[in-house]
mmCIF file of C-alpha atoms in Angstrom:
data_model
loop_
_atom_site.group_PDB
_atom_site.id
_atom_site.type_symbol
_atom_site.label_atom_id
_atom_site.label_comp_id
_atom_site.label_asym_id
_atom_site.label_seq_id
_atom_site.Cartn_x
_atom_site.Cartn_y
_atom_site.Cartn_z
ATOM 1 C CA MET S 1 -145.605 20.521 -10.947
ATOM 2 C CA GLU S 2 -143.916 19.641 -7.667
ATOM 3 C CA LYS S 3 -141.442 17.475 -9.556
ATOM 4 C CA MET S 4 -140.557 20.364 -11.875
ATOM 5 C CA LEU S 5 -140.108 22.625 -8.842
ATOM 6 C CA ILE S 6 -137.718 20.122 -7.274
ATOM 7 C CA ILE S 7 -135.766 19.861 -10.559
ATOM 8 C CA ASN S 8 -135.561 23.648 -10.821
ATOM 9 C CA ARG S 9 -134.341 23.886 -7.233
ATOM 10 C CA TYR S 10 -131.780 21.188 -7.927
ATOM 11 C CA ASN S 11 -130.531 22.988 -11.057
ATOM 12 C CA LEU S 12 -130.416 26.245 -9.099
ATOM 13 C CA THR S 13 -128.339 24.523 -6.430
ATOM 14 C CA ILE S 14 -125.917 23.115 -9.008
ATOM 15 C CA ASN S 15 -125.566 26.514 -10.700
ATOM 16 C CA LEU S 16 -125.008 28.144 -7.317
ATOM 17 C CA ALA S 17 -122.214 25.682 -6.599
ATOM 18 C CA LYS S 18 -120.605 26.481 -9.938
ATOM 19 C CA TYR S 19 -120.799 30.213 -9.312
ATOM 20 C CA VAL S 20 -119.313 29.803 -5.834
ATOM 21 C CA TRP S 21 -116.299 27.965 -7.182
ATOM 22 C CA ILE S 22 -115.856 30.340 -10.144
ATOM 23 C CA ILE S 23 -115.970 33.428 -7.934
ATOM 24 C CA SER S 24 -113.676 31.829 -5.358
ATOM 25 C CA SER S 25 -111.191 30.872 -8.061
ATOM 26 C CA PHE S 26 -111.062 34.412 -9.428
ATOM 27 C CA ILE S 27 -110.615 35.865 -5.955
ATOM 28 C CA LEU S 28 -107.841 33.403 -5.140
ATOM 29 C CA MET S 29 -106.141 34.198 -8.442
ATOM 30 C CA TYR S 30 -106.238 37.888 -7.543
ATOM 31 C CA CYS S 31 -104.749 37.109 -4.130
ATOM 32 C CA PHE S 32 -101.805 35.307 -5.651
ATOM 33 C CA ILE S 33 -101.287 37.808 -8.461
ATOM 34 C CA GLY S 34 -101.863 40.883 -6.318
ATOM 35 C CA GLU S 35 -100.857 44.146 -7.909
ATOM 36 C CA ASN S 36 -97.749 42.893 -9.678
ATOM 37 C CA LYS S 37 -97.491 44.374 -13.131
ATOM 38 C CA VAL S 38 -95.996 42.590 -16.104
ATOM 39 C CA CYS S 39 -94.679 45.031 -18.694
ATOM 40 C CA ALA S 40 -93.889 43.913 -22.237
ATOM 41 C CA GLU S 41 -90.531 45.076 -23.453
ATOM 42 C CA GLY S 42 -91.936 45.760 -26.892
ATOM 43 C CA ILE S 43 -91.593 43.954 -30.205
ATOM 44 C CA SER S 44 -88.148 44.258 -31.732
ATOM 45 C CA ASN S 45 -88.185 45.469 -35.329
ATOM 46 C CA TYR S 46 -84.539 44.640 -35.907
ATOM 47 C CA THR S 47 -82.117 41.816 -35.208
ATOM 48 C CA VAL S 48 -78.482 41.823 -34.139
ATOM 49 C CA GLN S 49 -75.846 39.233 -34.944
ATOM 50 C CA LEU S 50 -72.385 39.010 -33.414
ATOM 51 C CA LEU S 51 -69.501 38.478 -35.848
ATOM 52 C CA LEU S 52 -66.932 36.667 -33.753
ATOM 53 C CA PRO S 53 -63.208 37.554 -33.906
ATOM 54 C CA ASN S 54 -60.241 35.334 -34.759
ATOM 55 C CA HIS S 55 -59.215 35.102 -31.104
ATOM 56 C CA GLN S 56 -62.656 33.956 -30.000
ATOM 57 C CA ASN S 57 -62.993 31.043 -27.588
ATOM 58 C CA LYS S 58 -64.344 28.362 -29.933
ATOM 59 C CA GLU S 59 -66.594 26.939 -27.229
ATOM 60 C CA VAL S 60 -68.483 30.250 -26.847
ATOM 61 C CA THR S 61 -70.843 31.628 -29.516
ATOM 62 C CA SER S 62 -73.387 33.750 -27.630
ATOM 63 C CA TYR S 63 -70.978 36.535 -26.581
ATOM 64 C CA PHE S 64 -67.438 37.765 -27.240
ATOM 65 C CA ASP S 65 -64.781 35.794 -25.324
ATOM 66 C CA MET S 66 -61.273 36.670 -26.488
ATOM 67 C CA CYS S 67 -57.765 35.745 -25.360
ATOM 68 C CA LEU S 68 -55.276 38.446 -26.382
ATOM 69 C CA GLN S 69 -51.627 38.874 -25.500
ATOM 70 C CA PRO S 70 -50.154 42.246 -24.485
ATOM 71 C CA ASN S 71 -50.273 44.776 -27.368
ATOM 72 C CA GLU S 72 -52.368 42.383 -29.486
ATOM 73 C CA SER S 73 -55.560 43.458 -31.299
ATOM 74 C CA ASP S 74 -58.568 41.916 -32.998
ATOM 75 C CA LYS S 75 -61.845 43.083 -34.513
ATOM 76 C CA ILE S 76 -65.397 42.338 -33.401
ATOM 77 C CA GLY S 77 -68.390 42.812 -35.686
ATOM 78 C CA ILE S 78 -71.979 43.904 -35.025
ATOM 79 C CA GLU S 79 -74.482 43.201 -37.812
ATOM 80 C CA ILE S 80 -77.824 45.035 -37.589
ATOM 81 C CA ASN S 81 -80.732 43.868 -39.738
ATOM 82 C CA ASN S 82 -83.445 46.535 -40.113
ATOM 83 C CA GLN S 83 -86.774 44.772 -40.693
ATOM 84 C CA GLU S 84 -88.831 47.958 -41.065
ATOM 85 C CA ASN S 85 -90.000 49.518 -44.345
ATOM 86 C CA HIS S 86 -88.187 52.737 -43.461
ATOM 87 C CA ALA S 87 -84.681 53.678 -42.385
ATOM 88 C CA GLN S 88 -83.812 53.457 -38.692
ATOM 89 C CA HIS S 89 -81.098 54.988 -36.529
ATOM 90 C CA PHE S 90 -79.202 52.860 -34.021
ATOM 91 C CA GLN S 91 -76.742 53.459 -31.224
ATOM 92 C CA ILE S 92 -73.942 51.073 -30.319
ATOM 93 C CA ALA S 93 -72.510 51.706 -26.853
ATOM 94 C CA PHE S 94 -69.759 49.962 -24.895
ATOM 95 C CA THR S 95 -69.763 49.818 -21.096
ATOM 96 C CA ASN S 96 -67.923 48.315 -18.157
ATOM 97 C CA ALA S 97 -69.659 45.382 -16.494
ATOM 98 C CA THR S 98 -71.056 45.954 -13.025
ATOM 99 C CA THR S 99 -73.340 44.180 -10.551
ATOM 100 C CA ASN S 100 -76.848 45.460 -9.899
ATOM 101 C CA ASP S 101 -78.735 45.218 -6.611
ATOM 102 C CA ASN S 102 -80.507 42.058 -7.790
ATOM 103 C CA GLY S 103 -77.197 40.202 -7.913
ATOM 104 C CA ILE S 104 -76.981 40.134 -11.710
ATOM 105 C CA VAL S 105 -74.124 41.263 -13.943
ATOM 106 C CA ASP S 106 -75.288 44.422 -15.720
ATOM 107 C CA TYR S 107 -73.894 45.674 -19.042
ATOM 108 C CA THR S 108 -76.166 48.711 -19.446
ATOM 109 C CA LYS S 109 -74.890 51.254 -16.910
ATOM 110 C CA LYS S 110 -72.663 54.133 -17.952
ATOM 111 C CA ASN S 111 -69.833 55.780 -16.009
ATOM 112 C CA VAL S 112 -69.134 52.675 -13.943
ATOM 113 C CA GLU S 113 -66.231 53.052 -11.514
ATOM 114 C CA LEU S 114 -64.140 49.941 -10.996
ATOM 115 C CA VAL S 115 -62.905 49.032 -7.513
ATOM 116 C CA GLY S 116 -60.022 47.004 -6.153
ATOM 117 C CA ASP S 117 -57.025 45.966 -8.212
ATOM 118 C CA ALA S 118 -58.464 46.470 -11.693
ATOM 119 C CA SER S 119 -55.411 47.254 -13.800
ATOM 120 C CA ILE S 120 -57.332 48.018 -17.007
ATOM 121 C CA ASP S 121 -60.680 49.662 -17.659
ATOM 122 C CA PHE S 122 -62.576 47.821 -20.405
ATOM 123 C CA LEU S 123 -63.314 51.117 -22.170
ATOM 124 C CA GLN S 124 -59.561 51.540 -22.675
ATOM 125 C CA THR S 125 -59.552 48.503 -24.964
ATOM 126 C CA VAL S 126 -62.149 49.632 -27.559
ATOM 127 C CA ASP S 127 -61.586 52.329 -30.164
ATOM 128 C CA LYS S 128 -65.071 53.864 -29.770
ATOM 129 C CA GLU S 129 -67.315 54.069 -26.692
ATOM 130 C CA ASN S 130 -70.422 55.165 -28.618
ATOM 131 C CA TYR S 131 -71.360 55.052 -32.259
ATOM 132 C CA GLN S 132 -74.540 55.986 -34.143
ATOM 133 C CA LEU S 133 -75.517 54.765 -37.573
ATOM 134 C CA GLU S 134 -78.421 54.626 -39.980
ATOM 135 C CA VAL S 135 -79.614 51.394 -41.554
ATOM 136 C CA ALA S 136 -81.772 51.586 -44.672
ATOM 137 C CA SER S 137 -85.153 49.880 -44.837
ATOM 138 C CA ASN S 138 -85.106 46.086 -45.070
ATOM 139 C CA SER S 139 -81.336 45.942 -45.196
ATOM 140 C CA LYS S 140 -78.299 45.019 -43.113
ATOM 141 C CA LYS S 141 -75.224 46.927 -42.017
ATOM 142 C CA VAL S 142 -72.067 45.658 -40.340
ATOM 143 C CA MET S 143 -69.912 47.745 -38.016
ATOM 144 C CA TRP S 144 -66.419 46.635 -37.031
ATOM 145 C CA PHE S 145 -64.690 47.720 -33.825
ATOM 146 C CA ASN S 146 -61.065 47.298 -32.871
ATOM 147 C CA VAL S 147 -60.265 45.704 -29.496
ATOM 148 C CA HIS S 148 -56.704 46.250 -28.274
ATOM 149 C CA MET S 149 -55.011 44.655 -25.276
ATOM 150 C CA PRO S 150 -52.681 47.200 -23.611
ATOM 151 C CA ASN S 151 -48.983 46.427 -23.585
ATOM 152 C CA LYS S 152 -48.853 45.126 -20.010
ATOM 153 C CA GLN S 153 -49.451 41.929 -18.105
ATOM 154 C CA VAL S 154 -53.041 41.573 -16.935
ATOM 155 C CA ALA S 155 -54.300 38.973 -14.463
ATOM 156 C CA GLY S 156 -57.867 37.711 -14.431
ATOM 157 C CA ILE S 157 -60.459 39.041 -16.862
ATOM 158 C CA ILE S 158 -61.567 42.379 -18.261
ATOM 159 C CA LEU S 159 -65.346 42.360 -18.558
ATOM 160 C CA GLY S 160 -67.528 44.776 -20.466
ATOM 161 C CA GLY S 161 -70.510 44.773 -22.757
ATOM 162 C CA VAL S 162 -71.968 46.146 -25.964
ATOM 163 C CA GLN S 163 -75.506 47.481 -26.167
ATOM 164 C CA VAL S 164 -77.446 48.109 -29.384
ATOM 165 C CA SER S 165 -80.581 50.242 -29.161
ATOM 166 C CA ASN S 166 -82.980 51.848 -31.597
ATOM 167 C CA VAL S 167 -82.771 55.654 -31.631
ATOM 168 C CA ASN S 168 -85.722 57.615 -32.946
ATOM 169 C CA HIS S 169 -85.920 61.368 -33.368
ATOM 170 C CA ASP S 170 -89.542 61.258 -32.216
ATOM 171 C CA THR S 171 -89.298 61.710 -28.433
ATOM 172 C CA GLN S 172 -92.337 59.552 -27.671
ATOM 173 C CA LYS S 173 -91.066 56.720 -29.852
ATOM 174 C CA GLN S 174 -87.550 57.073 -28.499
ATOM 175 C CA VAL S 175 -88.698 56.266 -24.978
ATOM 176 C CA LEU S 176 -90.486 53.146 -26.211
ATOM 177 C CA ASN S 177 -87.776 51.954 -28.585
ATOM 178 C CA HIS S 178 -84.996 52.337 -26.062
ATOM 179 C CA GLU S 179 -86.704 49.596 -24.066
ATOM 180 C CA VAL S 180 -86.027 47.234 -26.955
ATOM 181 C CA GLN S 181 -82.303 46.637 -26.636
ATOM 182 C CA TYR S 182 -79.747 43.996 -27.450
ATOM 183 C CA THR S 183 -76.914 43.443 -24.991
ATOM 184 C CA ALA S 184 -73.940 41.093 -25.181
ATOM 185 C CA ALA S 185 -70.938 40.539 -22.926
ATOM 186 C CA ILE S 186 -67.328 41.085 -24.000
ATOM 187 C CA LYS S 187 -64.760 39.147 -21.990
ATOM 188 C CA LEU S 188 -61.028 39.710 -22.445
ATOM 189 C CA SER S 189 -58.139 37.807 -20.874
ATOM 190 C CA GLN S 190 -54.475 36.988 -21.409
ATOM 191 C CA ASN S 191 -54.421 33.576 -19.744
ATOM 192 C CA ASN S 192 -56.476 31.176 -17.663
ATOM 193 C CA GLU S 193 -54.437 31.367 -14.475
ATOM 194 C CA PRO S 194 -56.783 31.165 -11.458
ATOM 195 C CA ILE S 195 -57.151 34.065 -9.034
ATOM 196 C CA VAL S 196 -58.536 33.808 -5.514
ATOM 197 C CA PRO S 197 -61.479 36.232 -5.282
ATOM 198 C CA LYS S 198 -61.554 38.829 -2.504
ATOM 199 C CA LEU S 199 -64.865 40.214 -1.253
ATOM 200 C CA LYS S 200 -65.119 43.094 1.197
ATOM 201 C CA ALA S 201 -68.055 44.466 3.195
ATOM 202 C CA LEU S 202 -67.906 48.263 3.206
ATOM 203 C CA SER S 203 -70.905 49.164 5.338
ATOM 204 C CA ALA S 204 -74.368 48.094 6.460
ATOM 205 C CA LYS S 205 -77.392 50.121 7.466
ATOM 206 C CA VAL S 206 -81.182 50.212 7.537
ATOM 207 C CA ASP S 207 -82.527 51.937 4.443
ATOM 208 C CA THR S 208 -85.787 52.565 2.579
ATOM 209 C CA ILE S 209 -86.303 50.967 -0.837
ATOM 210 C CA ASP S 210 -89.645 51.346 -2.622
ATOM 211 C CA ASP S 211 -91.310 52.475 0.632
ATOM 212 C CA HIS S 212 -90.124 49.343 2.447
ATOM 213 C CA GLN S 213 -87.565 49.189 5.229
ATOM 214 C CA VAL S 214 -84.583 46.953 4.484
ATOM 215 C CA VAL S 215 -81.195 46.197 5.956
ATOM 216 C CA LYS S 216 -78.539 46.746 3.305
ATOM 217 C CA MET S 217 -74.865 45.845 2.971
ATOM 218 C CA THR S 218 -72.508 47.410 0.422
ATOM 219 C CA ILE S 219 -70.045 44.825 -0.909
ATOM 220 C CA GLN S 220 -67.028 45.043 -3.197
ATOM 221 C CA ASN S 221 -65.486 42.369 -5.390
ATOM 222 C CA LEU S 222 -61.874 43.564 -5.311
ATOM 223 C CA THR S 223 -60.522 41.105 -7.873
ATOM 224 C CA PRO S 224 -60.781 40.720 -11.686
ATOM 225 C CA VAL S 225 -62.804 37.538 -11.265
ATOM 226 C CA LEU S 226 -66.392 36.817 -12.293
ATOM 227 C CA LEU S 227 -68.308 34.926 -9.600
ATOM 228 C CA ARG S 228 -70.941 32.731 -11.238
ATOM 229 C CA LYS S 229 -73.842 30.818 -9.704
ATOM 230 C CA ALA S 230 -73.304 32.262 -6.253
ATOM 231 C CA GLU S 231 -75.463 31.260 -3.292
ATOM 232 C CA ILE S 232 -76.065 33.843 -0.592
ATOM 233 C CA ARG S 233 -77.409 33.476 2.925
ATOM 234 C CA SER S 234 -78.287 36.685 4.793
ATOM 235 C CA ARG S 235 -79.035 36.775 8.527
ATOM 236 C CA PHE S 236 -79.883 39.755 10.718
ATOM 237 C CA TYR S 237 -79.443 39.349 14.481
ATOM 238 C CA LYS S 238 -80.084 41.438 17.556
ATOM 239 C CA GLU S 239 -76.739 41.583 19.371
ATOM 240 C CA GLY S 240 -76.636 38.766 21.920
ATOM 241 C CA ASP S 241 -79.471 36.773 20.315
ATOM 242 C CA LYS S 242 -78.909 33.468 18.545
ATOM 243 C CA THR S 243 -82.178 33.451 16.602
ATOM 244 C CA PRO S 244 -82.074 35.775 13.572
ATOM 245 C CA LEU S 245 -84.864 38.241 12.810
ATOM 246 C CA ILE S 246 -84.104 37.679 9.131
ATOM 247 C CA ASP S 247 -82.845 34.463 7.547
ATOM 248 C CA GLU S 248 -82.897 34.707 3.762
ATOM 249 C CA ARG S 249 -81.356 32.595 0.993
ATOM 250 C CA LYS S 250 -80.755 33.467 -2.647
ATOM 251 C CA LYS S 251 -79.357 31.343 -5.458
ATOM 252 C CA GLY S 252 -78.088 31.852 -8.979
ATOM 253 C CA LEU S 253 -76.464 35.232 -8.402
ATOM 254 C CA SER S 254 -73.473 36.558 -10.334
ATOM 255 C CA ILE S 255 -70.928 39.186 -9.321
ATOM 256 C CA ALA S 256 -68.929 41.166 -11.883
ATOM 257 C CA PRO S 257 -65.177 41.630 -11.441
ATOM 258 C CA ASN S 258 -64.006 44.782 -9.629
ATOM 259 C CA SER S 259 -67.566 45.893 -8.933
ATOM 260 C CA GLU S 260 -69.450 47.392 -5.990
ATOM 261 C CA PHE S 261 -73.053 46.473 -5.268
ATOM 262 C CA ASN S 262 -75.684 46.276 -2.535
ATOM 263 C CA LEU S 263 -77.350 43.239 -0.994
ATOM 264 C CA PHE S 264 -80.469 43.850 1.045
ATOM 265 C CA SER S 265 -83.092 41.941 3.016
ATOM 266 C CA PRO S 266 -86.589 43.232 3.869
ATOM 267 C CA ILE S 267 -87.434 43.847 7.518
ATOM 268 C CA VAL S 268 -90.698 41.978 8.050
ATOM 269 C CA GLU S 269 -91.315 42.390 11.763
ATOM 270 C CA ALA S 270 -91.109 45.026 14.466
ATOM 271 C CA VAL S 271 -87.668 45.851 15.822
ATOM 272 C CA LYS S 272 -86.354 47.440 18.997
ATOM 273 C CA PRO S 273 -83.697 50.145 19.227
ATOM 274 C CA GLY S 274 -80.197 48.817 19.750
ATOM 275 C CA ASP S 275 -77.260 47.121 18.098
ATOM 276 C CA TYR S 276 -77.716 44.433 15.467
ATOM 277 C CA ARG S 277 -75.442 42.381 13.233
ATOM 278 C CA TYR S 278 -75.939 41.691 9.531
ATOM 279 C CA ASP S 279 -74.135 38.485 8.489
ATOM 280 C CA ILE S 280 -73.822 37.398 4.872
ATOM 281 C CA VAL S 281 -72.273 34.193 3.528
ATOM 282 C CA ILE S 282 -71.481 34.041 -0.197
ATOM 283 C CA LYS S 283 -70.284 30.821 -1.788
ATOM 284 C CA ASN S 284 -69.759 29.299 -5.203
ATOM 285 C CA ALA S 285 -67.332 26.906 -6.885
ATOM 286 C CA LEU S 286 -64.395 29.258 -6.203
ATOM 287 C CA GLY S 287 -64.827 29.523 -2.443
ATOM 288 C CA GLU S 288 -66.838 30.826 0.501
ATOM 289 C CA TRP S 289 -66.806 34.309 2.028
ATOM 290 C CA HIS S 290 -68.173 35.453 5.389
ATOM 291 C CA LEU S 291 -69.078 39.137 5.656
ATOM 292 C CA SER S 292 -70.425 40.804 8.786
ATOM 293 C CA LYS S 293 -71.236 44.377 9.802
ATOM 294 C CA LYS S 294 -72.723 46.025 12.861
ATOM 295 C CA VAL S 295 -75.975 47.970 12.423
ATOM 296 C CA THR S 296 -77.323 50.396 15.026
ATOM 297 C CA ILE S 297 -81.048 51.178 15.040
ATOM 298 C CA THR S 298 -81.925 54.380 16.872
ATOM 299 C CA HIS S 299 -85.222 55.035 18.687
ATOM 300 C CA ALA S 300 -86.359 57.278 15.828
ATOM 301 C CA LYS S 301 -85.519 54.654 13.206
ATOM 302 C CA ALA S 302 -87.258 51.909 15.192
ATOM 303 C CA GLN S 303 -90.416 54.038 15.356
ATOM 304 C CA GLU S 304 -90.218 54.628 11.607
ATOM 305 C CA ILE S 305 -89.889 50.895 10.944
ATOM 306 C CA ASN S 306 -92.653 49.904 13.359
ATOM 307 C CA LYS S 307 -95.213 52.647 12.644
ATOM 308 C CA ASP S 308 -97.190 50.595 10.145
ATOM 309 C CA TYR S 309 -96.191 47.093 11.246
ATOM 310 C CA PRO S 310 -97.225 44.527 10.088
ATOM 311 C CA ARG S 311 -96.589 45.952 6.681
ATOM 312 C CA THR S 312 -95.712 42.967 4.549
ATOM 313 C CA PRO S 313 -97.934 42.155 1.567
ATOM 314 C CA GLN S 314 -97.312 38.473 2.231
ATOM 315 C CA SER S 315 -98.938 38.644 5.682
ATOM 316 C CA ASN S 316 -101.996 40.463 4.350
ATOM 317 C CA GLU S 317 -102.176 38.090 1.419
ATOM 318 C CA LYS S 318 -102.156 35.032 3.678
ATOM 319 C CA LEU S 319 -104.961 36.482 5.811
ATOM 320 C CA LEU S 320 -107.016 37.259 2.723
ATOM 321 C CA ILE S 321 -106.490 33.787 1.287
ATOM 322 C CA ALA S 322 -107.483 32.213 4.612
ATOM 323 C CA ALA S 323 -110.645 34.335 4.763
ATOM 324 C CA ILE S 324 -111.617 33.464 1.177
ATOM 325 C CA THR S 325 -110.950 29.774 1.820
ATOM 326 C CA CYS S 326 -113.188 29.794 4.910
ATOM 327 C CA LEU S 327 -115.916 31.623 2.982
ATOM 328 C CA SER S 328 -115.711 29.093 0.156
ATOM 329 C CA ILE S 329 -116.019 26.188 2.605
ATOM 330 C CA ILE S 330 -119.048 27.789 4.295
ATOM 331 C CA LEU S 331 -120.766 28.409 0.952
ATOM 332 C CA LEU S 332 -119.994 24.864 -0.157
ATOM 333 C CA LEU S 333 -121.500 23.441 3.037
ATOM 334 C CA LEU S 334 -124.630 25.533 2.458
ATOM 335 C CA VAL S 335 -124.883 24.224 -1.102
ATOM 336 C CA ILE S 336 -124.506 20.611 0.102
ATOM 337 C CA LYS S 337 -127.181 21.198 2.737
ATOM 338 C CA MET S 338 -129.556 22.660 0.137
ATOM 339 C CA MET S 339 -128.941 19.684 -2.143
ATOM 340 C CA LYS S 340 -129.749 17.335 0.734
ATOM 341 C CA VAL S 341 -133.011 19.194 1.445
ATOM 342 C CA VAL S 342 -134.007 19.002 -2.216
ATOM 343 C CA LYS S 343 -133.169 15.292 -2.317
ATOM 344 C CA ASP S 344 -135.259 14.582 0.806
ATOM 345 C CA ARG S 345 -138.262 16.266 -0.800
#
């Protein structure tokens, strides 16, 4: 009887150890995952194929890359394959390329204003900006669009995009289906002569994004040049200090030609009123650019930033992980002690 009791206690101890580790693992997983939400873009019920033009760069097949001389034209094709058992309506839209605040070239925004020395708007080169069509069930349809290079010399590149989206007359479905989109770049040029990019810092200020205080700089790429694989280092200093309050690095960014965009860094610690400096260094294979702007933080703005400091999820997450780790160690030590007591008996 006593032997069975010892065995039962031993099994209970082993099970307790398992439960401790299982619970700790789930809690730690929650700490790392937090409240981030992953949203599915939906399942596409159609496919899109690009029909490349005669002037296509032979080394490029995933998007349109054309070299046209002044007053020269070519046609690009969009083939839509409807895989549903009913007819579907689609919209084909052309846009200028721009740069979003994540440092990615974006081909989905409408009414984009070009900056700098852009001599030609991409929308001036296509014969239609928007087009709607119906594709019968389980069938394909091809649409051809004319691309015309204006009769003038153009340096650099003209960059735009084409976006194909499903359009449904049912409002509820339309919202869902418009999340399932196909986007491709369209790059036009007359030659491959290199151009030295010019970047300009317009302004910098402290702003609120998604209920978080950030320091933000508005930057312009003034030239018809696409900056690929850019590395950015952002530092935010109190005037007169050598140690930055913020020192952030980003890699793999891209900047569209003749575009304006914002770069921002989160403020993760309390600040004092006064003058600051926001320095940004951008570099890639084409060069290196140093941008700097003065930022003044008033007493009212400092109070707004500091009212709920520390506010960063990372700080709270680290504290929670540390607490859970300590709790797990304590529980594990208790389990080991119980096992030792059972063994001694």
